[in-house]
């Protein structure tokens, strides 16, 4: 049975080697800056000159003055979760109460319809009942005749129904 093929190991990285090695280590020399303000050229010990941006120390910005947190912000921060929890609890309660609320709204609509029918039907039924079922309309006239003698006399009268 053949062995599975193995991957080759990592190859070593060869960095560029300078062509000449100085026998004595030369001190680092700095050349005058070019026209750009933060660019410097530096000569390395092996004789190469490298140009790059110089890191100039900058003064850190002064820290802003620390102000205390206002009381209203603390109160709001403490009440926000409470209010949110209350709204969530109300939503859960309404979701559980929804079937009962629907049944109550249907009962209220039925009660409103009953009241509307009563307001319209009861006077109509009473008016029809007084007529005696006939289409002729009858009216009753009531007259009164009251008499009295003297300022403090006893009053007497008659009532006529026609």
XYZ file of C-alpha atoms in Angstrom, residues 7-83:
77
model
C 3.462 18.287 1.423
C 6.857 19.886 1.237
C 7.998 21.785 4.314
C 8.286 25.560 4.387
C 11.097 26.963 2.323
C 13.558 29.267 4.102
C 13.255 32.953 3.250
C 16.506 34.538 2.069
C 16.735 38.206 2.759
C 18.864 40.316 0.422
C 22.458 40.300 1.565
C 24.508 43.444 0.992
C 27.297 43.050 -1.558
C 30.050 44.400 0.668
C 30.403 44.053 4.406
C 32.156 46.853 6.224
C 34.884 45.613 8.463
C 34.247 48.191 11.110
C 30.793 49.180 12.100
C 30.187 52.696 10.915
C 28.129 54.971 13.106
C 24.692 55.896 11.898
C 24.847 59.081 9.905
C 21.971 61.375 9.298
C 21.820 63.364 6.091
C 20.154 66.719 5.952
C 16.420 66.539 5.331
C 15.045 66.996 1.876
C 12.343 69.509 1.005
C 9.663 67.585 2.849
C 9.393 68.410 6.555
C 9.098 64.895 8.028
C 11.471 63.023 5.672
C 14.981 61.966 6.743
C 17.743 59.955 5.087
C 19.780 57.618 7.297
C 22.982 55.697 6.416
C 22.995 52.169 7.815
C 26.154 50.417 9.120
C 26.498 48.435 5.898
C 26.641 51.657 3.865
C 23.115 51.776 2.477
C 21.136 55.015 2.675
C 17.480 54.733 3.536
C 15.032 57.605 3.232
C 11.735 57.597 5.118
C 9.366 59.542 7.270
C 10.749 60.510 10.661
C 8.569 60.076 13.673
C 8.495 63.394 15.405
C 7.140 63.410 18.917
C 3.952 65.379 19.107
C 2.632 66.932 22.248
C -0.552 65.211 23.315
C -3.690 67.320 23.380
C -4.664 68.419 26.858
C -7.293 66.183 28.400
C -10.727 67.800 28.575
C -11.996 68.720 31.985
C -14.077 65.961 33.507
C -17.610 67.110 34.265
C -19.936 65.200 36.583
C -22.913 63.398 35.056
C -26.109 65.435 35.547
C -28.753 64.049 37.881
C -31.429 63.987 35.161
C -29.192 61.758 33.008
C -28.705 59.324 35.882
C -32.447 59.258 36.561
C -33.248 58.695 32.895
C -30.676 55.921 32.650
C -32.183 54.202 35.681
C -35.791 54.581 34.517
C -35.283 53.510 30.896
C -35.070 49.750 31.600
C -38.020 49.986 33.981
C -40.214 51.705 31.408
